[in-house]
GROMACS .gro file of N, CA and C in nm:
model
  435
    1MET      N    1  -0.570  -0.144  -1.737
    1MET     CA    2  -0.486   0.022  -1.702
    1MET      C    3  -0.607   0.038  -1.554
    2PRO      N    4  -0.473  -0.011  -1.488
    2PRO     CA    5  -0.501   0.013  -1.311
    2PRO      C    6  -0.578   0.113  -1.261
    3ASP      N    7  -0.689   0.079  -1.176
    3ASP     CA    8  -0.792   0.155  -1.114
    3ASP      C    9  -0.703   0.259  -0.982
    4ARG      N   10  -0.634   0.420  -0.962
    4ARG     CA   11  -0.595   0.438  -0.862
    4ARG      C   12  -0.667   0.473  -0.826
    5ARG      N   13  -0.800   0.417  -0.795
    5ARG     CA   14  -0.850   0.505  -0.656
    5ARG      C   15  -0.823   0.357  -0.557
    6ARG      N   16  -0.778   0.222  -0.591
    6ARG     CA   17  -0.747   0.077  -0.528
    6ARG      C   18  -0.691   0.083  -0.549
    7PHE      N   19  -0.634   0.014  -0.425
    7PHE     CA   20  -0.500  -0.018  -0.336
    7PHE      C   21  -0.528  -0.160  -0.255
    8ASP      N   22  -0.435  -0.233  -0.321
    8ASP     CA   23  -0.424  -0.391  -0.249
    8ASP      C   24  -0.325  -0.420  -0.170
    9THR      N   25  -0.302  -0.462  -0.115
    9THR     CA   26  -0.176  -0.521  -0.045
    9THR      C   27  -0.138  -0.600   0.001
   10ILE      N   28  -0.031  -0.661   0.078
   10ILE     CA   29  -0.036  -0.801   0.184
   10ILE      C   30   0.127  -0.759   0.317
   11LEU      N   31   0.129  -0.784   0.345
   11LEU     CA   32   0.143  -0.667   0.430
   11LEU      C   33   0.255  -0.844   0.522
   12ALA      N   34   0.391  -0.850   0.529
   12ALA     CA   35   0.348  -1.072   0.626
   12ALA      C   36   0.376  -0.946   0.836
   13SER      N   37   0.360  -1.052   0.901
   13SER     CA   38   0.294  -0.992   1.017
   13SER      C   39   0.438  -0.997   1.122
   14ARG      N   40   0.514  -0.905   1.098
   14ARG     CA   41   0.710  -0.822   1.171
   14ARG      C   42   0.643  -0.709   1.160
   15ARG      N   43   0.690  -0.649   1.257
   15ARG     CA   44   0.754  -0.486   1.218
   15ARG      C   45   0.847  -0.473   1.144
   16SER      N   46   0.905  -0.560   1.091
   16SER     CA   47   0.968  -0.470   1.024
   16SER      C   48   0.909  -0.436   0.890
   17GLU      N   49   0.828  -0.466   0.834
   17GLU     CA   50   0.680  -0.475   0.735
   17GLU      C   51   0.630  -0.317   0.770
   18ILE      N   52   0.572  -0.283   0.877
   18ILE     CA   53   0.586  -0.136   0.916
   18ILE      C   54   0.589   0.056   0.820
   19PRO      N   55   0.781   0.034   0.804
   19PRO     CA   56   0.775   0.139   0.688
   19PRO      C   57   0.752   0.167   0.594
   20ARG      N   58   0.668   0.020   0.513
   20ARG     CA   59   0.566  -0.007   0.423
   20ARG      C   60   0.512   0.093   0.327
   21LEU      N   61   0.439   0.098   0.508
   21LEU     CA   62   0.327   0.164   0.524
   21LEU      C   63   0.360   0.305   0.418
   22ALA      N   64   0.437   0.390   0.442
   22ALA     CA   65   0.478   0.509   0.403
   22ALA      C   66   0.464   0.487   0.283
   23GLU      N   67   0.580   0.401   0.183
   23GLU     CA   68   0.523   0.350   0.079
   23GLU      C   69   0.343   0.404  -0.040
   24ILE      N   70   0.322   0.295   0.066
   24ILE     CA   71   0.151   0.278   0.049
   24ILE      C   72   0.053   0.366  -0.002
   25VAL      N   73   0.131   0.494   0.116
   25VAL     CA   74   0.000   0.522   0.137
   25VAL      C   75   0.096   0.667   0.070
   26GLN      N   76   0.187   0.733   0.059
   26GLN     CA   77   0.271   0.767  -0.049
   26GLN      C   78   0.197   0.718  -0.181
   27GLN      N   79   0.230   0.606  -0.208
   27GLN     CA   80   0.150   0.595  -0.376
   27GLN      C   81   0.016   0.622  -0.343
   28PHE      N   82  -0.051   0.594  -0.299
   28PHE     CA   83  -0.224   0.585  -0.283
   28PHE      C   84  -0.253   0.721  -0.320
   29GLY      N   85  -0.212   0.806  -0.181
   29GLY     CA   86  -0.204   1.001  -0.222
   29GLY      C   87  -0.193   1.065  -0.320
   30ALA      N   88  -0.076   1.000  -0.348
   30ALA     CA   89   0.042   1.040  -0.502
   30ALA      C   90  -0.084   1.063  -0.633
   31ALA      N   91  -0.132   0.938  -0.617
   31ALA     CA   92  -0.240   0.929  -0.758
   31ALA      C   93  -0.376   0.976  -0.728
   32ASN      N   94  -0.375   1.024  -0.675
   32ASN     CA   95  -0.553   0.965  -0.600
   32ASN      C   96  -0.557   1.182  -0.590
   33ARG      N   97  -0.390   1.245  -0.596
   33ARG     CA   98  -0.435   1.429  -0.549
   33ARG      C   99  -0.420   1.465  -0.378
   34LEU      N  100  -0.409   1.311  -0.265
   34LEU     CA  101  -0.486   1.386  -0.156
   34LEU      C  102  -0.412   1.487  -0.108
   35SER      N  103  -0.423   1.565  -0.019
   35SER     CA  104  -0.383   1.661   0.046
   35SER      C  105  -0.257   1.542   0.187
   36ILE      N  106  -0.162   1.678   0.210
   36ILE     CA  107  -0.025   1.591   0.279
   36ILE      C  108  -0.189   1.590   0.405
   37ASP      N  109  -0.155   1.646   0.504
   37ASP     CA  110  -0.269   1.569   0.641
   37ASP      C  111  -0.373   1.470   0.589
   38ASP      N  112  -0.414   1.505   0.430
   38ASP     CA  113  -0.482   1.316   0.442
   38ASP      C  114  -0.399   1.211   0.447
   39MET      N  115  -0.281   1.203   0.337
   39MET     CA  116  -0.225   1.119   0.388
   39MET      C  117  -0.130   1.054   0.448
   40MET      N  118  -0.112   1.169   0.588
   40MET     CA  119  -0.086   1.143   0.688
   40MET      C  120  -0.181   1.076   0.799
   41ARG      N  121  -0.271   1.148   0.804
   41ARG     CA  122  -0.400   1.074   0.893
   41ARG      C  123  -0.385   0.934   0.815
   42ILE      N  124  -0.399   0.932   0.730
   42ILE     CA  125  -0.396   0.749   0.660
   42ILE      C  126  -0.297   0.682   0.745
   43ARG      N  127  -0.207   0.729   0.740
   43ARG     CA  128  -0.046   0.679   0.704
   43ARG      C  129  -0.033   0.664   0.937
   44LEU      N  130  -0.098   0.742   1.002
   44LEU     CA  131  -0.076   0.743   1.166
   44LEU      C  132  -0.207   0.640   1.192
   45VAL      N  133  -0.364   0.597   1.093
   45VAL     CA  134  -0.435   0.497   1.143
   45VAL      C  135  -0.349   0.369   1.095
   46LEU      N  136  -0.265   0.400   0.959
   46LEU     CA  137  -0.257   0.182   0.926
   46LEU      C  138  -0.134   0.205   1.008
   47ASP      N  139  -0.019   0.303   1.055
   47ASP     CA  140   0.049   0.230   1.155
   47ASP      C  141   0.060   0.175   1.324
   48GLU      N  142  -0.080   0.231   1.372
   48GLU     CA  143  -0.186   0.205   1.432
   48GLU      C  144  -0.233   0.095   1.445
   49ILE      N  145  -0.334   0.060   1.327
   49ILE     CA  146  -0.379  -0.074   1.300
   49ILE      C  147  -0.278  -0.197   1.312
   50VAL      N  148  -0.205  -0.142   1.211
   50VAL     CA  149  -0.037  -0.306   1.156
   50VAL      C  150  -0.012  -0.304   1.343
   51VAL      N  151   0.041  -0.257   1.402
   51VAL     CA  152   0.171  -0.247   1.485
   51VAL      C  153   0.077  -0.283   1.633
   52ASN      N  154  -0.089  -0.305   1.663
   52ASN     CA  155  -0.150  -0.356   1.742
   52ASN      C  156  -0.159  -0.476   1.684
   53ILE      N  157  -0.252  -0.514   1.560
   53ILE     CA  158  -0.218  -0.689   1.538
   53ILE      C  159  -0.111  -0.729   1.511
   54VAL      N  160   0.018  -0.676   1.462
   54VAL     CA  161   0.170  -0.753   1.517
   54VAL      C  162   0.193  -0.774   1.629
   55ALA      N  163   0.159  -0.628   1.679
   55ALA     CA  164   0.179  -0.675   1.862
   55ALA      C  165   0.153  -0.715   1.940
   56HIS      N  166   0.023  -0.701   1.958
   56HIS     CA  167  -0.110  -0.769   2.012
   56HIS      C  168  -0.139  -0.935   2.017
   57GLY      N  169  -0.193  -0.846   1.830
   57GLY     CA  170  -0.232  -1.004   1.781
   57GLY      C  171  -0.217  -1.144   1.795
   58TYR      N  172  -0.043  -1.121   1.748
   58TYR     CA  173   0.084  -1.251   1.745
   58TYR      C  174   0.169  -1.206   1.826
   59GLU      N  175   0.262  -1.181   1.848
   59GLU     CA  176   0.372  -1.136   1.969
   59GLU      C  177   0.291  -1.125   2.096
   60ASP      N  178   0.194  -1.131   2.143
   60ASP     CA  179   0.158  -1.091   2.325
   60ASP      C  180   0.110  -1.260   2.307
   61ALA      N  181   0.117  -1.304   2.209
   61ALA     CA  182   0.003  -1.432   2.172
   61ALA      C  183   0.150  -1.564   2.153
   62GLY      N  184   0.233  -1.519   2.184
   62GLY     CA  185   0.379  -1.564   2.170
   62GLY      C  186   0.391  -1.674   1.954
   63ASP      N  187   0.268  -1.551   1.860
   63ASP     CA  188   0.297  -1.632   1.786
   63ASP      C  189   0.427  -1.601   1.681
   64THR      N  190   0.514  -1.698   1.662
   64THR     CA  191   0.618  -1.599   1.601
   64THR      C  192   0.616  -1.687   1.396
   65ASN      N  193   0.484  -1.752   1.343
   65ASN     CA  194   0.463  -1.785   1.253
   65ASN      C  195   0.431  -1.653   1.134
   66HIS      N  196   0.456  -1.687   0.997
   66HIS     CA  197   0.427  -1.592   0.930
   66HIS      C  198   0.282  -1.617   0.915
   67HIS      N  199   0.231  -1.481   0.952
   67HIS     CA  200   0.129  -1.487   0.889
   67HIS      C  201   0.058  -1.314   0.750
   68ASP      N  202  -0.023  -1.308   0.716
   68ASP     CA  203  -0.043  -1.243   0.619
   68ASP      C  204  -0.183  -1.134   0.669
   69ILE      N  205  -0.125  -1.009   0.669
   69ILE     CA  206  -0.193  -0.900   0.653
   69ILE      C  207  -0.260  -0.813   0.524
   70HIS      N  208  -0.396  -0.840   0.534
   70HIS     CA  209  -0.472  -0.750   0.436
   70HIS      C  210  -0.457  -0.607   0.402
   71ILE      N  211  -0.455  -0.494   0.332
   71ILE     CA  212  -0.464  -0.409   0.305
   71ILE      C  213  -0.517  -0.372   0.244
   72HIS      N  214  -0.600  -0.255   0.236
   72HIS     CA  215  -0.735  -0.247   0.109
   72HIS      C  216  -0.725  -0.109   0.196
   73LEU      N  217  -0.727  -0.026   0.033
   73LEU     CA  218  -0.714   0.131   0.035
   73LEU      C  219  -0.843   0.181  -0.115
   74GLY      N  220  -0.943   0.235  -0.061
   74GLY     CA  221  -1.011   0.252  -0.157
   74GLY      C  222  -1.056   0.402  -0.164
   75LEU      N  223  -1.091   0.435  -0.294
   75LEU     CA  224  -1.124   0.680  -0.292
   75LEU      C  225  -1.278   0.607  -0.296
   76ASP      N  226  -1.404   0.678  -0.332
   76ASP     CA  227  -1.560   0.670  -0.409
   76ASP      C  228  -1.497   0.772  -0.493
   77ASP      N  229  -1.599   0.778  -0.575
   77ASP     CA  230  -1.581   0.934  -0.614
   77ASP      C  231  -1.636   1.055  -0.501
   78HIS      N  232  -1.729   1.031  -0.418
   78HIS     CA  233  -1.763   1.168  -0.290
   78HIS      C  234  -1.672   1.152  -0.270
   79ASP      N  235  -1.471   1.079  -0.254
   79ASP     CA  236  -1.362   1.113  -0.180
   79ASP      C  237  -1.434   1.022  -0.102
   80LEU      N  238  -1.504   0.951  -0.027
   80LEU     CA  239  -1.504   0.881   0.110
   80LEU      C  240  -1.397   0.791   0.035
   81LEU      N  241  -1.308   0.761   0.155
   81LEU     CA  242  -1.166   0.672   0.175
   81LEU      C  243  -1.228   0.576   0.318
   82THR      N  244  -1.205   0.391   0.208
   82THR     CA  245  -1.251   0.328   0.275
   82THR      C  246  -1.124   0.223   0.332
   83ILE      N  247  -1.073   0.199   0.409
   83ILE     CA  248  -0.927   0.147   0.469
   83ILE      C  249  -1.022  -0.018   0.512
   84ARG      N  250  -0.995  -0.134   0.481
   84ARG     CA  251  -1.006  -0.224   0.557
   84ARG      C  252  -0.863  -0.330   0.554
   85VAL      N  253  -0.884  -0.353   0.666
   85VAL     CA  254  -0.781  -0.453   0.727
   85VAL      C  255  -0.810  -0.621   0.752
   86THR      N  256  -0.793  -0.682   0.678
   86THR     CA  257  -0.784  -0.840   0.773
   86THR      C  258  -0.668  -0.933   0.786
   87ASP      N  259  -0.707  -0.982   0.875
   87ASP     CA  260  -0.584  -1.069   0.955
   87ASP      C  261  -0.650  -1.192   0.987
   88ASP      N  262  -0.598  -1.324   1.056
   88ASP     CA  263  -0.578  -1.399   1.104
   88ASP      C  264  -0.557  -1.389   1.286
   89ALA      N  265  -0.509  -1.264   1.378
   89ALA     CA  266  -0.439  -1.274   1.416
   89ALA      C  267  -0.555  -1.279   1.595
   90ARG      N  268  -0.561  -1.292   1.664
   90ARG     CA  269  -0.654  -1.324   1.812
   90ARG      C  270  -0.734  -1.209   1.747
   91GLU      N  271  -0.834  -1.266   1.816
   91GLU     CA  272  -1.014  -1.188   1.745
   91GLU      C  273  -1.017  -1.073   1.852
   92TYR      N  274  -1.046  -0.880   1.788
   92TYR     CA  275  -0.973  -0.790   1.874
   92TYR      C  276  -1.133  -0.700   1.812
   93ASP      N  277  -1.186  -0.662   1.877
   93ASP     CA  278  -1.299  -0.555   1.853
   93ASP      C  279  -1.251  -0.387   1.905
   94PRO      N  280  -1.189  -0.352   1.794
   94PRO     CA  281  -1.100  -0.208   1.848
   94PRO      C  282  -1.222  -0.179   1.847
   95ARG      N  283  -1.364  -0.129   1.876
   95ARG     CA  284  -1.499  -0.092   1.933
   95ARG      C  285  -1.515  -0.044   2.025
   96ASN      N  286  -1.477  -0.164   2.104
   96ASN     CA  287  -1.538  -0.205   2.255
   96ASN      C  288  -1.385  -0.125   2.326
   97ALA      N  289  -1.296  -0.105   2.318
   97ALA     CA  290  -1.236  -0.041   2.345
   97ALA      C  291  -1.255   0.044   2.480
   98PRO      N  292  -1.218   0.100   2.593
   98PRO     CA  293  -1.230   0.254   2.675
   98PRO      C  294  -1.151   0.352   2.651
   99ALA      N  295  -1.215   0.377   2.647
   99ALA     CA  296  -1.159   0.557   2.568
   99ALA      C  297  -1.063   0.604   2.769
  100PRO      N  298  -0.960   0.619   2.703
  100PRO     CA  299  -0.840   0.693   2.801
  100PRO      C  300  -0.874   0.793   2.846
  101ARG      N  301  -0.846   0.731   2.996
  101ARG     CA  302  -0.876   0.842   3.161
  101ARG      C  303  -0.794   0.926   3.142
  102PHE      N  304  -0.818   1.080   3.057
  102PHE     CA  305  -0.721   1.142   3.083
  102PHE      C  306  -0.708   1.259   3.206
  103ASP      N  307  -0.854   1.249   3.255
  103ASP     CA  308  -0.884   1.288   3.381
  103ASP      C  309  -0.798   1.250   3.524
  104LEU      N  310  -0.721   1.110   3.467
  104LEU     CA  311  -0.662   1.066   3.568
  104LEU      C  312  -0.480   1.143   3.563
  105PRO      N  313  -0.444   1.075   3.699
  105PRO     CA  314  -0.285   1.122   3.698
  105PRO      C  315  -0.198   1.020   3.665
  106LEU      N  316  -0.101   1.017   3.561
  106LEU     CA  317  -0.027   0.973   3.475
  106LEU      C  318  -0.007   0.880   3.552
  107GLU      N  319   0.036   0.820   3.645
  107GLU     CA  320   0.027   0.708   3.692
  107GLU      C  321  -0.024   0.538   3.733
  108GLU      N  322  -0.180   0.621   3.736
  108GLU     CA  323  -0.300   0.562   3.759
  108GLU      C  324  -0.376   0.557   3.618
  109ARG      N  325  -0.346   0.571   3.504
  109ARG     CA  326  -0.353   0.553   3.353
  109ARG      C  327  -0.357   0.375   3.308
  110ARG      N  328  -0.463   0.358   3.303
  110ARG     CA  329  -0.421   0.279   3.241
  110ARG      C  330  -0.291   0.215   3.086
  111LYS      N  331  -0.260   0.161   3.070
  111LYS     CA  332  -0.139   0.176   2.971
  111LYS      C  333  -0.184   0.112   2.890
  112GLY      N  334  -0.137   0.194   2.735
  112GLY     CA  335  -0.205   0.121   2.608
  112GLY      C  336  -0.420   0.193   2.604
  113GLY      N  337  -0.448   0.197   2.465
  113GLY     CA  338  -0.508   0.229   2.393
  113GLY      C  339  -0.493   0.394   2.335
  114PHE      N  340  -0.429   0.436   2.320
  114PHE     CA  341  -0.413   0.573   2.250
  114PHE      C  342  -0.387   0.543   2.169
  115GLY      N  343  -0.361   0.403   2.102
  115GLY     CA  344  -0.367   0.439   1.928
  115GLY      C  345  -0.467   0.421   1.896
  116VAL      N  346  -0.572   0.338   1.973
  116VAL     CA  347  -0.746   0.310   1.892
  116VAL      C  348  -0.837   0.462   1.953
  117HIS      N  349  -0.781   0.474   2.023
  117HIS     CA  350  -0.885   0.644   2.075
  117HIS      C  351  -0.757   0.740   1.933
  118ILE      N  352  -0.668   0.736   1.859
  118ILE     CA  353  -0.647   0.865   1.755
  118ILE      C  354  -0.737   0.751   1.699
  119VAL      N  355  -0.703   0.634   1.649
  119VAL     CA  356  -0.860   0.586   1.549
  119VAL      C  357  -0.916   0.669   1.517
  120LYS      N  358  -0.981   0.589   1.617
  120LYS     CA  359  -1.138   0.617   1.641
  120LYS      C  360  -1.151   0.771   1.638
  121ALA      N  361  -1.080   0.870   1.640
  121ALA     CA  362  -1.055   1.031   1.648
  121ALA      C  363  -1.043   1.068   1.481
  122ILE      N  364  -0.978   0.999   1.437
  122ILE     CA  365  -0.913   1.040   1.314
  122ILE      C  366  -1.082   0.935   1.220
  123MET      N  367  -1.091   0.888   1.197
  123MET     CA  368  -1.195   0.829   1.144
  123MET      C  369  -1.380   0.804   1.125
  124ASP      N  370  -1.382   0.832   1.067
  124ASP     CA  371  -1.563   0.858   1.086
  124ASP      C  372  -1.647   0.735   1.123
  125THR      N  373  -1.615   0.667   1.077
  125THR     CA  374  -1.696   0.464   1.064
  125THR      C  375  -1.624   0.354   1.077
  126ILE      N  376  -1.596   0.350   1.241
  126ILE     CA  377  -1.565   0.103   1.241
  126ILE      C  378  -1.652   0.092   1.245
  127ASP      N  379  -1.621  -0.023   1.120
  127ASP     CA  380  -1.689  -0.175   1.131
  127ASP      C  381  -1.571  -0.249   1.194
  128TYR      N  382  -1.603  -0.376   1.289
  128TYR     CA  383  -1.579  -0.480   1.269
  128TYR      C  384  -1.605  -0.598   1.259
  129ARG      N  385  -1.609  -0.703   1.169
  129ARG     CA  386  -1.591  -0.850   1.143
  129ARG      C  387  -1.529  -0.934   1.193
  130ARG      N  388  -1.561  -1.099   1.272
  130ARG     CA  389  -1.498  -1.175   1.217
  130ARG      C  390  -1.556  -1.229   1.126
  131VAL      N  391  -1.467  -1.328   1.105
  131VAL     CA  392  -1.559  -1.398   0.995
  131VAL      C  393  -1.474  -1.497   0.950
  132ASP      N  394  -1.517  -1.565   0.980
  132ASP     CA  395  -1.406  -1.734   0.860
  132ASP      C  396  -1.266  -1.743   0.976
  133GLY      N  397  -1.265  -1.715   1.093
  133GLY     CA  398  -1.163  -1.672   1.158
  133GLY      C  399  -1.024  -1.608   1.134
  134GLN      N  400  -1.106  -1.467   1.041
  134GLN     CA  401  -1.075  -1.312   1.003
  134GLN      C  402  -1.105  -1.240   1.055
  135ASN      N  403  -0.993  -1.152   1.126
  135ASN     CA  404  -1.066  -0.959   1.189
  135ASN      C  405  -1.069  -0.959   1.005
  136VAL      N  406  -1.150  -0.852   1.071
  136VAL     CA  407  -1.247  -0.787   0.903
  136VAL      C  408  -1.267  -0.636   1.011
  137LEU      N  409  -1.144  -0.474   0.951
  137LEU     CA  410  -1.157  -0.418   0.965
  137LEU      C  411  -1.188  -0.333   0.878
  138THR      N  412  -1.281  -0.259   0.930
  138THR     CA  413  -1.360  -0.181   0.772
  138THR      C  414  -1.352  -0.070   0.854
  139LEU      N  415  -1.285   0.090   0.804
  139LEU     CA  416  -1.278   0.215   0.847
  139LEU      C  417  -1.333   0.325   0.708
  140THR      N  418  -1.361   0.404   0.764
  140THR     CA  419  -1.409   0.499   0.675
  140THR      C  420  -1.393   0.661   0.748
  141LYS      N  421  -1.377   0.736   0.622
  141LYS     CA  422  -1.328   0.888   0.622
  141LYS      C  423  -1.375   0.943   0.507
  142THR      N  424  -1.440   1.085   0.504
  142THR     CA  425  -1.502   1.144   0.416
  142THR      C  426  -1.326   1.320   0.354
  143LEU      N  427  -1.272   1.242   0.239
  143LEU     CA  428  -1.157   1.325   0.297
  143LEU      C  429  -1.146   1.427   0.198
  144SER      N  430  -1.094   1.566   0.227
  144SER     CA  431  -1.078   1.674   0.171
  144SER      C  432  -1.053   1.754   0.051
  145THR      N  433  -1.007   1.675   0.026
  145THR     CA  434  -0.989   1.704  -0.145
  145THR      C  435  -1.036   1.775  -0.237
   0.00000   0.00000   0.00000
């Protein structure tokens, strides 16, 4: 019998894979009776992470080869959600991303960085490691279920 509290999948490193995240979150959320709000937060976080990997980790580096992006979702008995994303893109630790400067006029603000800011605001913990040429990003959030 499959464990509904764990979900693992692999996406290709293409923007066309992004819509699959909605299906993944819907399937995991329905199986675990997650609230709509929690599913929306999970979807937003995964969208931001995967788009950044594809756009900045591969495309900006001129890498058009096929790469796998591994996605793991897990929910423990205390409603602690773990999201783990593993890829072989350029090394990037989102914990070091500077916070957006909302106090500056729009034309003076640094381009980008809002997605990482959103992920940091939503999740309770963010851990990053580079292991054997792989980025391993692990995020946790206690859900409201």
